[in-house]
Amino acid sequence: MKFNSLYRIIIIVWMSVKFFIQLETFRRKSKHSWDQERWQKLLKKQAIEYKGKAIRLEGLLVKLGQFLSTRADILPKVFLEEIDDLVDRVPSFPWDKAKRILEEEWSSDYNDVIKNISERPIASASIGQVYRANLITGEDVAIKIRRPAIRKIIKADFKALRIVFWLMDKFTSYGNQLDLTRLYEEVRNVIEDELDFKKELKNGLHFQERYKDSPGYRIPNYISEWSTKKVLVMEWIEGARITDLSYIEDKGINRNDLARKLLKGYLEQLLQEGQFHADPHSGNILIQEDGTIVFIDFGMVGHIEARDALSIRKLITGVVLSQYRDVTNALEELRFLLPNSDKRQIEKAIQTLVTLFVEQDLTMMDEDTAEQVLREVQTLVNKQPIQLPSEFAFLGRAISTIVGILYSLDPEINLIEEGKPIVQEWINREESADKRYDPTKVLRQLYARLTSIENPLDRLSNELDQHREWEETVRRKESYSRSMLWNKHYSFTLLLFSMIGFFISLSLKMSDLLLATSISGGISILVVIITNAFERRIWKKKERSN
């Protein structure tokens, strides 16, 4: 049943709608008296349900669960703790199916290529599973085989995800913070690439070339001859997960040095344009006996465009060197800040967060005070017109995953202090790479510095004007949101009852009810579209008049 597309879409959409209703109902009932204990129980209940369905249905639910399990900025701690082990809970498929795929892809008996293989997989993931084997030519290899029918499953799940994102855009606050249409396209493109092992092969060869002159880091060799869209053959490398602390202790590896080494190795990927490992969880980073770090599994790779590389460098160096104005400017260049944002307020919030989390001043204050400061920062940021550009969704996930690993290796690590020499070394290397003297470039830089000097009184006046404009924009947007709120709830309720009737009539094969609910559902969607368009048109006219 789980391979039926309609069944999967119904289950995923209904679960999402139910979660939205439960959360909104709780918020409304607790508007004047918030019950934190009941809130935590609700989130845990939802997380348990999500994990159960993800394990049963597999496919995109597992991938999204793995993505969300590293995003403390999106989900609360109680939810994250419940779905954290999804990466290790994917059931394996039988050996006879794996053998059939091997022989179909290689167009020959698998024994013509392999002389020995473990029939039980050593790892099972959402897209494929891995076997250890020996080639006829003698190489000890890992063979990754794509799951049967996974492309069909993912295709159905993306239809469900499109519906869920549409509902989120129309009826939740996420639509104001995320470009959900572009985010959907970004997720789809990255995961569809992960289904094609030929692309993973290409990515692996790219990173192999990138790290070839970096001692202490290693990328496995790939056997291109036997790699196809559904089968990937690579060198077998001995090692343990980088978070296996008992292994690290047994081999006498210094955890602090290892954390610094991982920080340096991964930061290199973020300081230049090109590709970065978008799925660096602990299972994809190994540690060998001699302390060598091994990066594996390049199915999920993100891209940093040339236009964004400079801004990302400015962002990282700004955080590391405590130049917070550069940080906010970089965020604006990277399209995180919308035109009406108050950059001075955001700069203060960033400075506070860096001080609390990175410099670990949380240990200097009691828990209640720390939570109060964090709530104030969150309230400040939530009032700002900030969005998450879809192209950075996987970059944020990758960074948060790496930071989690670093703190598991060295809970006392100071990312600012450790990052300073790495960033400075990179800057020096970049400067020494270009030794040509360009007088026009020097003049341009001098002119830019001179013209950047401004009268402090003018600057203060401009900042006050900008702040007043921002406050006025916020008031108009709040008024707009209140105006549309009841219209959205009414339309959503109508659409929800139509959907419920449609699914019931479909399952009971009641053709009369099916026709009626289909018509009412169509009318509901039409009402939603027309009323939203009408409201937006009115408010756009008001905006232009202002």
mmCIF file of C-alpha atoms in Angstrom, residues 64 132 135 168 257 293 306 311-312 326 370 400 424 469 530:
data_model
loop_
_atom_site.group_PDB
_atom_site.id
_atom_site.type_symbol
_atom_site.label_atom_id
_atom_site.label_comp_id
_atom_site.label_asym_id
_atom_site.label_seq_id
_atom_site.Cartn_x
_atom_site.Cartn_y
_atom_site.Cartn_z
ATOM 1 C CA LEU A 64 12.908 15.740 5.300
ATOM 2 C CA ARG A 132 31.144 -4.397 1.162
ATOM 3 C CA LEU A 135 36.148 -6.905 -7.211
ATOM 4 C CA MET A 168 1.753 26.704 4.458
ATOM 5 C CA ASP A 257 42.741 19.062 17.718
ATOM 6 C CA ILE A 293 39.307 12.895 8.288
ATOM 7 C CA ALA A 306 30.263 33.420 -7.798
ATOM 8 C CA SER A 311 29.253 38.030 0.469
ATOM 9 C CA ILE A 312 29.626 34.696 2.286
ATOM 10 C CA ASP A 326 29.797 43.720 7.638
ATOM 11 C CA ALA A 370 19.545 33.584 29.382
ATOM 12 C CA SER A 400 24.261 23.737 11.739
ATOM 13 C CA GLN A 424 43.327 35.039 8.266
ATOM 14 C CA GLU A 469 9.961 54.396 7.824
ATOM 15 C CA ILE A 530 -10.318 35.123 -5.692
#
